[in-house]
Short mmCIF file of C-alpha atoms in Angstrom, two decimals:
data_model
loop_
_atom_site.label_atom_id
_atom_site.label_comp_id
_atom_site.label_asym_id
_atom_site.label_seq_id
_atom_site.Cartn_x
_atom_site.Cartn_y
_atom_site.Cartn_z
CA MET A 1 -89.20 37.02 49.61
CA THR A 2 -85.40 37.07 49.90
CA GLY A 3 -84.04 40.17 48.27
CA ALA A 4 -80.64 38.54 47.98
CA THR A 5 -81.21 36.55 44.83
CA PRO A 6 -82.34 38.79 42.07
CA ALA A 7 -82.58 35.92 39.54
CA GLN A 8 -84.34 33.14 41.20
CA LEU A 9 -83.58 30.67 38.61
CA GLU A 10 -80.07 30.50 39.93
CA PRO A 11 -78.96 27.83 42.19
CA THR A 12 -79.21 28.74 45.81
CA PRO A 13 -76.95 28.46 47.72
CA SER A 14 -74.07 28.55 45.41
CA PRO A 15 -72.26 25.18 44.91
CA SER A 16 -69.10 26.48 46.54
CA SER A 17 -70.85 27.16 49.81
CA ALA A 18 -72.68 23.81 49.79
CA PRO A 19 -71.83 21.63 52.74
CA SER A 20 -70.16 18.97 50.66
CA SER A 21 -66.93 17.17 51.47
CA SER A 22 -65.87 15.24 48.35
CA GLY A 23 -64.74 17.17 45.37
CA GLY A 24 -66.41 14.95 42.85
CA SER A 25 -69.04 15.98 40.46
CA ASN A 26 -71.59 13.39 41.69
CA GLU A 27 -75.06 14.83 41.57
CA THR A 28 -75.81 14.03 45.19
CA ASP A 29 -73.27 16.56 46.51
CA ARG A 30 -74.58 19.47 44.40
CA ALA A 31 -76.80 22.02 45.92
CA PRO A 32 -80.40 21.69 44.95
CA ARG A 33 -81.75 24.24 42.51
CA HIS A 34 -85.09 25.86 43.31
CA PHE A 35 -87.74 27.42 41.11
CA LEU A 36 -89.36 29.98 43.42
CA GLY A 37 -90.36 32.91 41.27
CA VAL A 38 -89.99 34.73 38.00
CA THR A 39 -89.62 38.20 39.40
CA GLY A 40 -86.20 39.48 38.44
CA SER A 41 -85.61 36.75 35.79
CA GLN A 42 -84.02 37.50 32.59
CA GLY A 43 -85.82 36.96 29.19
CA GLY A 44 -82.98 34.51 28.37
CA GLU A 45 -83.59 32.14 31.19
CA LEU A 46 -87.36 32.06 30.53
CA ARG A 47 -86.82 31.44 26.85
CA ASP A 48 -84.57 28.45 27.77
CA LEU A 49 -87.51 27.00 29.78
CA LEU A 50 -90.09 27.88 26.95
CA ARG A 51 -87.95 26.13 24.29
CA LEU A 52 -87.65 23.08 26.51
CA SER A 53 -91.45 23.19 26.95
CA ASP A 54 -91.67 22.83 23.19
CA ARG A 55 -89.77 19.56 23.26
CA PHE A 56 -92.14 18.27 25.95
CA GLY A 57 -95.09 19.50 23.86
CA GLU A 58 -93.96 17.03 21.15
CA VAL A 59 -93.62 14.17 23.76
CA ASN A 60 -97.24 14.91 24.83
CA ARG A 61 -98.51 14.51 21.23
CA ARG A 62 -96.97 11.02 20.91
CA PRO A 63 -99.03 7.92 21.02
CA ILE A 64 -97.18 7.00 24.24
CA PRO A 65 -96.70 10.43 25.93
CA LYS A 66 -94.09 9.29 28.44
CA VAL A 67 -90.22 9.43 28.50
CA PRO A 68 -87.91 7.96 31.11
CA ALA A 69 -86.06 11.20 31.82
CA LEU A 70 -86.58 11.32 35.57
CA ARG A 71 -86.85 7.63 36.30
CA GLY A 72 -85.99 7.05 40.00
CA LYS A 73 -86.66 10.61 41.07
CA THR A 74 -89.38 11.29 43.58
CA VAL A 75 -91.56 14.30 43.42
CA VAL A 76 -93.66 15.21 46.35
CA ASN A 77 -96.70 17.44 45.86
CA MET A 78 -97.27 19.52 49.06
CA PHE A 79 -100.42 21.40 48.62
CA PHE A 80 -101.44 23.22 51.78
CA GLU A 81 -104.11 25.13 49.81
CA ASP A 82 -106.84 23.59 47.59
CA SER A 83 -106.11 23.12 43.96
CA THR A 84 -107.35 21.05 41.08
CA ARG A 85 -105.54 21.93 37.98
CA THR A 86 -102.14 22.81 39.27
CA ARG A 87 -101.87 19.69 41.35
CA LEU A 88 -103.11 17.41 38.55
CA SER A 89 -100.98 19.19 36.09
CA PHE A 90 -97.78 18.74 38.21
CA ASP A 91 -98.81 15.08 38.93
CA THR A 92 -99.30 14.37 35.22
CA ALA A 93 -96.01 16.11 34.26
CA ALA A 94 -94.04 14.18 36.80
CA ARG A 95 -95.60 10.86 35.73
CA ARG A 96 -94.96 11.59 32.07
CA LEU A 97 -91.28 11.99 33.00
CA SER A 98 -91.33 8.57 34.78
CA ALA A 99 -90.76 10.16 38.25
CA ASP A 100 -92.52 8.74 41.22
CA VAL A 101 -95.14 11.04 42.67
CA VAL A 102 -96.16 11.23 46.22
CA THR A 103 -99.06 13.49 47.14
CA PHE A 104 -99.19 15.15 50.40
CA SER A 105 -102.46 16.52 51.60
CA ALA A 106 -102.42 18.99 54.39
CA ALA A 107 -105.88 18.02 55.50
CA THR A 108 -105.03 14.50 56.56
CA SER A 109 -101.42 15.05 57.81
CA SER A 110 -99.95 15.36 61.11
CA LEU A 111 -100.18 19.12 60.75
CA ASN A 112 -103.49 18.48 62.50
CA LYS A 113 -101.58 17.08 65.49
CA GLY A 114 -99.51 20.26 65.73
CA GLU A 115 -96.50 19.15 63.53
CA SER A 116 -94.65 22.18 62.33
CA LEU A 117 -94.05 23.09 58.67
CA ARG A 118 -90.36 22.59 59.24
CA ASP A 119 -90.88 19.10 60.66
CA THR A 120 -93.12 18.21 57.84
CA VAL A 121 -90.62 19.31 55.28
CA GLU A 122 -87.68 17.57 56.91
CA THR A 123 -89.70 14.35 57.03
CA VAL A 124 -90.44 14.59 53.37
CA GLU A 125 -86.77 15.26 52.57
CA SER A 126 -85.71 12.34 54.80
CA LEU A 127 -88.04 10.15 52.90
CA GLY A 128 -85.83 10.89 49.77
CA ALA A 129 -87.79 13.41 47.91
CA ASP A 130 -85.85 15.00 45.04
CA ALA A 131 -88.40 17.76 44.58
CA VAL A 132 -91.18 19.25 46.52
CA VAL A 133 -93.86 21.12 44.75
CA VAL A 134 -95.32 23.57 47.23
CA ARG A 135 -98.53 25.47 47.30
CA HIS A 136 -99.43 27.56 50.41
CA SER A 137 -101.75 30.32 51.21
CA SER A 138 -98.95 32.36 52.87
CA SER A 139 -96.67 34.36 50.70
CA GLY A 140 -92.99 33.36 50.97
CA VAL A 141 -93.42 29.78 52.26
CA PRO A 142 -91.45 28.20 49.35
CA TRP A 143 -88.56 30.49 50.09
CA GLN A 144 -88.66 29.49 53.80
CA ILE A 145 -88.72 25.87 52.87
CA ALA A 146 -85.88 26.34 50.34
CA SER A 147 -83.75 27.74 53.27
CA TRP A 148 -84.40 24.49 55.23
CA VAL A 149 -83.81 21.77 52.71
CA LYS A 150 -80.34 20.40 51.83
CA ARG A 151 -80.77 18.22 48.74
CA THR A 152 -84.37 18.72 47.73
CA SER A 153 -85.37 21.15 44.93
CA VAL A 154 -88.31 23.38 45.81
CA ILE A 155 -90.87 24.29 43.06
CA ASN A 156 -93.29 27.10 43.89
CA ALA A 157 -96.86 26.07 42.77
CA GLY A 158 -98.33 29.30 44.05
CA ASP A 159 -97.71 31.24 47.53
CA GLY A 160 -100.36 33.48 48.83
CA TRP A 161 -100.64 36.72 46.69
CA HIS A 162 -97.10 36.46 45.69
CA GLU A 163 -95.85 34.27 42.91
CA HIS A 164 -97.13 31.47 40.65
CA PRO A 165 -94.08 30.99 38.28
CA THR A 166 -95.28 27.97 36.44
CA GLN A 167 -98.51 29.61 35.66
CA ALA A 168 -96.68 32.58 34.22
CA LEU A 169 -94.60 30.29 32.13
CA LEU A 170 -97.48 28.32 30.75
CA ASP A 171 -99.34 31.52 30.01
CA CYS A 172 -96.31 32.93 28.05
CA TYR A 173 -95.93 29.58 26.26
CA THR A 174 -99.60 29.72 25.35
CA ILE A 175 -99.34 33.24 24.07
CA ALA A 176 -96.38 32.26 21.97
CA ARG A 177 -98.18 29.30 20.46
CA SER A 178 -101.71 30.76 20.05
CA SER A 179 -101.37 34.35 19.33
CA PRO A 180 -102.09 34.96 15.60
CA VAL A 181 -100.07 38.28 15.92
CA LEU A 182 -96.97 36.42 16.94
CA ALA A 183 -97.59 33.62 14.46
CA GLU A 184 -97.63 36.14 11.68
CA ARG A 185 -94.55 37.92 12.84
CA PHE A 186 -92.28 34.88 13.54
CA GLY A 187 -93.99 31.81 11.99
CA PRO A 188 -96.16 29.32 13.81
CA ASP A 189 -93.43 27.27 15.48
CA SER A 190 -90.85 29.92 16.03
CA ASP A 191 -88.64 29.56 19.20
CA ALA A 192 -88.12 33.27 19.28
CA PHE A 193 -90.48 33.83 22.27
CA ASP A 194 -90.21 37.54 21.64
CA PHE A 195 -93.20 39.59 22.87
CA GLU A 196 -91.86 43.01 21.80
CA GLY A 197 -94.81 45.32 21.11
CA LEU A 198 -97.45 42.82 22.09
CA LYS A 199 -100.23 44.49 24.21
CA VAL A 200 -101.44 42.49 27.07
CA GLY A 201 -104.24 43.55 29.39
CA ILE A 202 -104.56 41.77 32.71
CA VAL A 203 -108.09 42.42 34.01
CA GLY A 204 -109.60 42.06 37.35
CA ASP A 205 -108.52 41.46 40.84
CA ILE A 206 -104.86 42.33 40.64
CA SER A 207 -104.11 42.96 44.28
CA HIS A 208 -104.91 39.44 45.49
CA SER A 209 -103.40 37.69 42.33
CA ARG A 210 -100.16 35.82 42.39
CA VAL A 211 -100.97 34.99 38.83
CA ALA A 212 -100.91 38.69 37.85
CA ARG A 213 -97.62 39.29 39.80
CA SER A 214 -95.77 36.43 38.05
CA ASN A 215 -97.28 37.15 34.72
CA VAL A 216 -96.25 40.92 34.85
CA ALA A 217 -92.68 39.79 35.50
CA ALA A 218 -92.54 37.13 32.95
CA MET A 219 -94.37 38.85 30.17
CA THR A 220 -92.47 42.10 30.50
CA ALA A 221 -89.19 40.16 30.59
CA LEU A 222 -90.09 38.75 27.26
CA GLY A 223 -90.82 42.28 25.96
CA ALA A 224 -94.69 42.68 26.20
CA SER A 225 -96.45 45.93 27.22
CA VAL A 226 -98.69 45.05 30.08
CA THR A 227 -101.65 47.25 31.27
CA LEU A 228 -103.42 46.26 34.53
CA VAL A 229 -107.11 46.84 34.39
CA GLY A 230 -109.48 46.84 37.42
CA PRO A 231 -111.38 48.91 39.95
CA PRO A 232 -109.15 51.09 42.19
CA THR A 233 -110.07 48.78 45.15
CA LEU A 234 -108.67 45.73 43.45
CA LEU A 235 -105.45 47.30 42.26
CA PRO A 236 -102.34 47.14 44.54
CA SER A 237 -101.96 50.21 46.71
CA CYS A 238 -98.41 50.66 45.45
CA LEU A 239 -97.18 49.86 41.96
CA ASP A 240 -93.87 51.57 42.18
CA GLY A 241 -91.29 49.62 40.14
CA TRP A 242 -93.90 47.61 38.20
CA PRO A 243 -93.11 47.94 34.59
CA VAL A 244 -96.77 48.32 33.69
CA GLU A 245 -99.48 50.82 32.90
CA VAL A 246 -102.72 51.03 34.88
CA SER A 247 -106.30 51.65 33.73
CA ASN A 248 -109.81 51.59 35.20
CA ASP A 249 -111.44 51.64 31.81
CA LEU A 250 -111.66 48.22 30.06
CA ASP A 251 -113.98 49.59 27.33
CA GLY A 252 -111.37 52.29 26.40
CA LEU A 253 -108.70 49.64 26.07
CA ILE A 254 -110.32 46.52 24.78
CA GLY A 255 -109.93 47.34 21.02
CA ASP A 256 -106.25 47.72 21.42
CA LEU A 257 -105.41 44.39 23.16
CA ASP A 258 -103.62 41.50 21.58
CA VAL A 259 -104.14 39.45 24.81
CA CYS A 260 -107.10 39.80 27.10
CA TYR A 261 -106.14 38.03 30.35
CA LEU A 262 -108.93 37.78 32.82
CA LEU A 263 -108.29 36.95 36.48
CA ARG A 264 -110.65 35.10 38.69
CA LEU A 265 -112.47 37.22 41.22
CA GLN A 266 -110.86 35.65 44.28
CA ARG A 267 -113.82 35.63 46.65
CA GLU A 268 -111.97 33.41 49.16
CA ARG A 269 -108.98 35.79 49.55
CA THR A 270 -111.18 38.87 49.75
CA THR A 271 -112.02 39.52 53.40
CA GLU A 272 -113.46 43.05 53.11
CA ALA A 273 -116.14 44.47 50.84
CA LEU A 274 -113.99 45.70 47.89
CA LEU A 275 -116.92 45.64 45.43
CA PRO A 276 -120.26 46.99 45.57
CA THR A 277 -121.89 44.08 43.83
CA LEU A 278 -120.81 41.34 41.45
CA ARG A 279 -123.32 42.74 38.91
CA GLU A 280 -121.51 46.04 38.89
CA TYR A 281 -118.15 44.36 38.55
CA ARG A 282 -119.43 42.32 35.60
CA ALA A 283 -120.91 45.51 33.93
CA LEU A 284 -117.56 47.25 34.16
CA TYR A 285 -114.81 44.65 33.93
CA GLY A 286 -116.51 41.32 32.89
CA LEU A 287 -115.73 40.01 29.35
CA SER A 288 -119.36 39.75 28.26
CA ALA A 289 -120.22 38.52 24.83
CA LYS A 290 -120.94 42.10 23.69
CA ARG A 291 -117.65 43.41 25.02
CA ALA A 292 -115.82 40.49 23.45
CA ASP A 293 -117.21 41.50 20.03
CA ARG A 294 -115.01 44.60 20.26
CA LEU A 295 -111.80 42.60 20.59
CA LYS A 296 -109.67 43.15 17.46
CA ASP A 297 -109.00 40.39 14.87
CA GLY A 298 -106.17 38.16 16.18
CA ALA A 299 -106.69 38.96 19.81
CA ILE A 300 -106.78 36.05 22.26
CA VAL A 301 -108.69 35.54 25.56
CA MET A 302 -107.04 33.89 28.49
CA HIS A 303 -108.06 32.89 32.00
CA PRO A 304 -106.05 30.98 34.62
CA GLY A 305 -109.21 28.95 35.80
CA PRO A 306 -111.43 28.17 37.54
CA ALA A 307 -113.58 30.87 35.88
CA ASN A 308 -116.55 32.42 37.62
CA LEU A 309 -118.72 32.22 34.50
CA GLY A 310 -121.05 35.18 34.15
CA VAL A 311 -118.85 37.34 36.42
CA GLU A 312 -115.38 37.98 34.97
CA ILE A 313 -116.21 36.11 31.69
CA ASP A 314 -119.27 34.87 29.89
CA ALA A 315 -119.62 31.03 29.17
CA ASP A 316 -120.30 32.01 25.53
CA VAL A 317 -116.94 33.83 25.23
CA THR A 318 -115.00 30.81 26.66
CA ARG A 319 -116.26 28.76 23.73
CA ARG A 320 -115.21 31.18 20.96
CA PRO A 321 -112.15 30.42 18.71
CA CYS A 322 -110.29 33.35 20.29
CA SER A 323 -110.40 31.64 23.74
CA VAL A 324 -107.26 29.69 24.54
CA ILE A 325 -108.21 28.61 28.08
CA SER A 326 -108.19 24.90 27.29
CA ALA A 327 -104.79 25.36 25.59
CA GLN A 328 -103.54 26.87 28.77
CA VAL A 329 -104.37 23.74 30.68
CA THR A 330 -102.81 21.50 28.00
CA ASN A 331 -99.67 23.52 27.82
CA GLY A 332 -99.36 23.48 31.58
CA VAL A 333 -98.29 19.91 31.47
CA SER A 334 -95.57 20.43 28.98
CA VAL A 335 -94.40 23.68 30.85
CA ARG A 336 -94.28 21.77 34.20
CA MET A 337 -92.46 18.80 32.60
CA ALA A 338 -89.74 21.33 31.33
CA VAL A 339 -89.54 22.85 34.79
CA LEU A 340 -89.15 19.47 36.53
CA TYR A 341 -86.61 18.23 33.92
CA TYR A 342 -84.70 21.48 34.04
CA PHE A 343 -84.40 21.53 37.81
CA LEU A 344 -84.01 17.83 38.46
CA GLY A 345 -82.40 16.44 35.25
CA SER A 346 -79.53 18.82 34.71
CA GLY A 347 -76.01 18.18 35.68
CA VAL A 348 -74.63 21.52 35.13
CA ASP A 349 -76.41 24.77 34.08
CA LEU A 350 -78.28 24.85 30.86
CA VAL A 351 -76.09 25.67 28.00
CA ASN A 352 -77.12 27.11 24.59
CA MET B 1 -71.86 19.97 13.25
CA ALA B 2 -70.96 18.25 16.44
CA GLU B 3 -71.75 21.45 18.23
CA ARG B 4 -74.05 19.78 20.53
CA GLU B 5 -71.71 16.91 21.53
CA ARG B 6 -68.94 19.43 22.00
CA SER B 7 -70.95 21.59 24.40
CA LEU B 8 -71.89 18.39 26.34
CA ALA B 9 -68.33 17.12 26.70
CA PRO B 10 -66.11 18.34 29.44
CA PRO B 11 -64.55 20.87 29.64
CA TYR B 12 -67.91 22.54 29.19
CA GLY B 13 -67.79 25.54 26.90
CA GLY B 14 -64.62 24.19 25.13
CA VAL B 15 -63.66 25.08 21.65
CA PHE B 16 -62.95 22.44 19.02
CA VAL B 17 -59.50 22.69 17.48
CA ALA B 18 -59.00 20.56 14.38
CA ARG B 19 -55.79 18.57 14.01
CA THR B 20 -56.09 16.03 11.18
CA THR B 21 -58.48 15.95 8.19
CA VAL B 22 -59.32 12.25 7.55
CA MET B 23 -62.01 12.66 4.94
CA ASP B 24 -62.51 15.58 2.56
CA ALA B 25 -65.85 16.67 1.09
CA GLU B 26 -65.39 14.36 -1.89
CA ASP B 27 -64.71 11.35 0.37
CA VAL B 28 -67.78 12.18 2.38
CA ARG B 29 -69.89 12.38 -0.75
CA ARG B 30 -68.54 9.03 -2.05
CA ALA B 31 -69.25 7.34 1.40
CA ILE B 32 -72.87 8.59 1.45
CA TRP B 33 -73.22 7.31 -2.14
CA ARG B 34 -71.90 3.85 -1.15
CA MET B 35 -73.93 3.60 2.10
CA ALA B 36 -77.02 4.51 0.24
CA HIS B 37 -76.42 1.76 -2.20
CA GLU B 38 -75.77 -0.80 0.62
CA ILE B 39 -79.06 0.24 2.26
CA ILE B 40 -80.86 -0.40 -1.01
CA GLU B 41 -79.11 -3.65 -1.51
CA ARG B 42 -80.02 -4.93 1.85
CA ASN B 43 -83.66 -3.60 2.00
CA ARG B 44 -85.30 -4.53 -1.21
CA GLU B 45 -88.44 -2.81 -0.35
CA VAL B 46 -87.50 0.83 -0.10
CA SER B 47 -91.05 1.94 0.35
CA GLY B 48 -91.14 0.50 3.81
CA LEU B 49 -87.91 2.29 4.78
CA VAL B 50 -87.74 5.06 7.42
CA LEU B 51 -84.52 6.95 7.90
CA VAL B 52 -84.31 8.32 11.59
CA ALA B 53 -81.74 10.90 12.01
CA LEU B 54 -80.31 11.47 15.44
CA GLN B 55 -80.37 15.17 16.44
CA THR B 56 -78.29 17.01 15.58
CA GLY B 57 -75.37 15.43 13.82
CA GLY B 58 -77.29 12.78 11.89
CA VAL B 59 -79.70 15.08 10.17
CA TRP B 60 -77.63 16.18 7.22
CA ILE B 61 -76.44 12.60 6.62
CA ALA B 62 -80.06 11.24 6.61
CA GLU B 63 -81.02 13.97 4.19
CA ALA B 64 -78.16 13.06 1.97
CA LEU B 65 -78.84 9.38 2.10
CA GLY B 66 -82.45 10.03 1.48
CA ARG B 67 -81.66 11.98 -1.65
CA VAL B 68 -79.49 9.30 -3.10
CA ILE B 69 -81.73 6.39 -2.25
CA GLY B 70 -84.68 8.33 -3.85
CA GLU B 71 -82.76 9.00 -6.99
CA VAL B 72 -81.50 5.39 -7.33
CA SER B 73 -84.63 3.58 -6.39
CA GLY B 74 -87.28 5.98 -7.63
CA HIS B 75 -89.06 5.92 -4.25
CA ASP B 76 -89.17 8.79 -1.89
CA VAL B 77 -87.87 7.75 1.58
CA THR B 78 -89.48 8.93 4.78
CA ILE B 79 -87.08 10.78 7.11
CA GLY B 80 -87.73 11.52 10.82
CA THR B 81 -85.59 13.19 13.41
CA LEU B 82 -85.17 11.98 16.98
CA ASP B 83 -83.82 13.74 19.99
CA VAL B 84 -82.86 11.18 22.52
CA ALA B 85 -82.12 13.55 25.44
CA PHE B 86 -85.02 12.33 27.50
CA TYR B 87 -83.79 8.73 27.22
CA ARG B 88 -80.20 9.04 28.12
CA ASP B 89 -78.59 7.22 31.02
CA ASP B 90 -76.61 10.20 32.10
CA ILE B 91 -79.40 12.58 32.94
CA GLY B 92 -78.30 14.54 36.02
CA LEU B 93 -74.71 14.28 35.01
CA ARG B 94 -74.78 16.63 32.01
CA PRO B 95 -76.35 19.80 30.86
CA VAL B 96 -80.01 20.13 29.78
CA LEU B 97 -80.35 21.18 26.20
CA ALA B 98 -83.43 22.41 24.35
CA GLU B 99 -82.72 23.07 20.86
CA ALA B 100 -83.14 19.71 18.98
CA ALA B 101 -86.60 18.86 17.81
CA THR B 102 -88.05 15.32 17.50
CA ASP B 103 -90.21 15.01 14.36
CA MET B 104 -91.20 11.44 13.74
CA PRO B 105 -93.35 10.28 10.85
CA GLY B 106 -95.77 8.47 13.16
CA GLU B 107 -96.32 4.81 13.82
CA LEU B 108 -93.20 2.63 12.96
CA THR B 109 -94.90 -0.70 13.26
CA GLY B 110 -94.02 -2.81 10.24
CA SER B 111 -91.28 -0.37 8.90
CA THR B 112 -87.58 -0.95 8.65
CA VAL B 113 -85.89 1.81 10.46
CA VAL B 114 -82.30 2.95 9.72
CA LEU B 115 -80.93 5.02 12.48
CA VAL B 116 -78.51 7.58 11.14
CA ASP B 117 -75.81 9.44 13.18
CA ASP B 118 -72.55 11.10 12.42
CA VAL B 119 -70.14 9.47 14.91
CA LEU B 120 -70.48 6.15 16.73
CA PHE B 121 -68.56 6.26 19.97
CA THR B 122 -69.65 4.62 23.29
CA GLY B 123 -72.97 3.43 21.83
CA ARG B 124 -75.04 5.05 24.61
CA THR B 125 -76.81 7.54 22.35
CA ILE B 126 -77.86 4.46 20.12
CA ARG B 127 -79.10 2.66 23.15
CA ALA B 128 -81.20 5.63 24.11
CA ALA B 129 -82.48 5.82 20.56
CA LEU B 130 -83.51 2.23 20.58
CA ASN B 131 -85.53 2.79 23.63
CA ALA B 132 -87.05 5.97 22.15
CA LEU B 133 -88.05 4.13 18.93
CA GLY B 134 -89.92 1.47 21.04
CA ASP B 135 -92.45 4.31 21.94
CA TYR B 136 -93.38 4.60 18.27
CA GLY B 137 -94.37 1.02 17.73
CA ARG B 138 -92.61 -2.28 16.83
CA ALA B 139 -90.37 -1.72 13.81
CA LYS B 140 -89.74 -4.70 11.60
CA ALA B 141 -86.01 -4.17 11.91
CA VAL B 142 -83.68 -1.47 13.15
CA GLN B 143 -80.38 -0.91 11.37
CA LEU B 144 -77.66 1.65 12.08
CA ALA B 145 -75.74 3.91 9.67
CA VAL B 146 -72.87 6.14 10.88
CA MET B 147 -70.38 8.33 8.97
CA VAL B 148 -67.63 7.46 11.44
CA ASP B 149 -67.08 4.52 13.78
CA ARG B 150 -64.42 5.65 16.20
CA GLY B 151 -64.42 2.56 18.51
CA HIS B 152 -64.39 2.66 22.37
CA ARG B 153 -67.87 0.95 22.68
CA GLU B 154 -69.30 0.58 26.06
CA LEU B 155 -72.38 -1.37 25.00
CA PRO B 156 -72.89 -4.37 22.56
CA ILE B 157 -73.90 -2.08 19.63
CA ARG B 158 -72.49 -2.41 16.04
CA PRO B 159 -73.22 -0.40 12.91
CA ASP B 160 -74.67 -1.85 9.73
CA TYR B 161 -73.40 0.80 7.39
CA VAL B 162 -70.20 2.70 8.13
CA GLY B 163 -68.69 5.67 6.16
CA LYS B 164 -65.21 5.12 7.73
CA ASN B 165 -63.70 3.10 10.53
CA LEU B 166 -61.42 5.49 12.38
CA PRO B 167 -59.21 4.41 15.25
CA THR B 168 -59.07 7.27 17.88
CA ARG B 169 -57.95 8.05 21.32
CA ARG B 170 -60.71 8.33 23.79
CA ASP B 171 -60.03 11.98 24.61
CA GLU B 172 -60.00 13.09 21.02
CA MET B 173 -62.96 14.61 19.29
CA VAL B 174 -64.32 13.67 15.85
CA ASP B 175 -66.21 16.23 13.73
CA ALA B 176 -68.23 15.05 10.71
CA SER B 177 -69.73 17.52 8.35
CA PRO B 178 -70.48 17.68 4.56
CA ASP B 179 -67.10 19.40 4.22
CA GLY B 180 -65.26 16.46 5.67
CA VAL B 181 -64.31 14.49 8.75
CA VAL B 182 -61.82 16.04 11.15
CA ILE B 183 -60.07 14.78 14.30
CA GLY B 184 -59.18 17.31 16.91
CA ASP B 185 -59.32 18.19 20.55
CA VAL B 186 -61.67 20.17 22.80
CA VAL B 187 -59.80 22.76 24.66
CA LYS B 188 -60.89 25.44 27.19
CA PRO B 189 -60.65 28.81 25.45
#
């Protein structure tokens, strides 16, 4: 991650340093704007995107959920790591904005012939992509790609253990729209997006989770108090500078939470034995039906999916009214439409 | 009222400075009264009428028209609001805005729609609105009501109900509110 840009919603590089010759305001000679991470973002920028998501939520409820906003733009999905919901969600979002979607699959590409990542990206850019949506198992790849491209916007759809900014946005959006606590405070359709005093517990495999990292940044920027809960082996070795509290005791905490956010136990990213057994993990940190009974009224249960049912969450709990897991998926499309529109459709910076 | 238009017009972040008042609050009230009667005169079946206000400047006018039409005809008029941002032809050339909500009363097939806006200028907003309406079904007819027609059309669009025809310079700004209609300029603060 480049430490040079604290707020990654800003255009990089700045338009004045862009290699453009003409002085006109034509969109083609403007530097592309990237959405790489939410760490360091200000609440105001996130709220702009969340309010825009509301507008697209309305579009998605129409009989014909499609607008011509990004007609003629090409969005390339570059997924170097497996994904179902994020890829389908970005795909749907781009199509509902009338953009053309090209899906690049690493498994069937010339990467197998030894083509480098840089060559692949430059090829995609030369084909006229206006945005690339990148998922990669190595942290930092979207930043690297952003430093190579000249006119294509880079959207991070998850890099290694590092960031998953659109997931964080859709989670914050879902909290704002689903939490009875916030609905009572601000009204059901408020665009305040103010999480002051909201208690969020993020439970599970924190150290391997890009979802946790991005969510901590986004939720605390909006004012929430976040507690990370998990066994010591699954918490990051260093939490200096994280605006969070840490706990190893889910049972002691569960009655206080407004939001119980369960992470997937990432068995594919865990190379060493960090847990004695899955049964022990479930007994201490899984949201079993019995444990979910102790959630207070108005608390909501979230999971980024795909869930290991019977490990971090019981199937029974996912079907309770307090579970907003399917709302997360639905909202994902609206939020990604907002992100694509914000980064591809704007002539100058968002004004309010 | 025209805050949104103002923030979208270069110079960005400019401030509206009023120069001439062309209609006062009483003139605006009378114009709305007359336009409401014209709408009733032309559309005998008020029950099938839907007023669609363009965000944000058309909303107060549609509400005022709806009140008068309701009083005079005895039928409540359905009012919707429409934000045409996603249908514009200048996406990528101007800022992205988030604050205006679309709230349409559902399927429009068979209804007569009256689009309501404050100021008719190039006609591009109305073009975008016509495209947006198409997504809600096939309206029986679409009419256009504006408080001010200031000329300078760039598309073959004309209003059916006009509060005031107002010749302007291209670089001027027109602000229409319940308190009156004012011509002025946008200047960098």
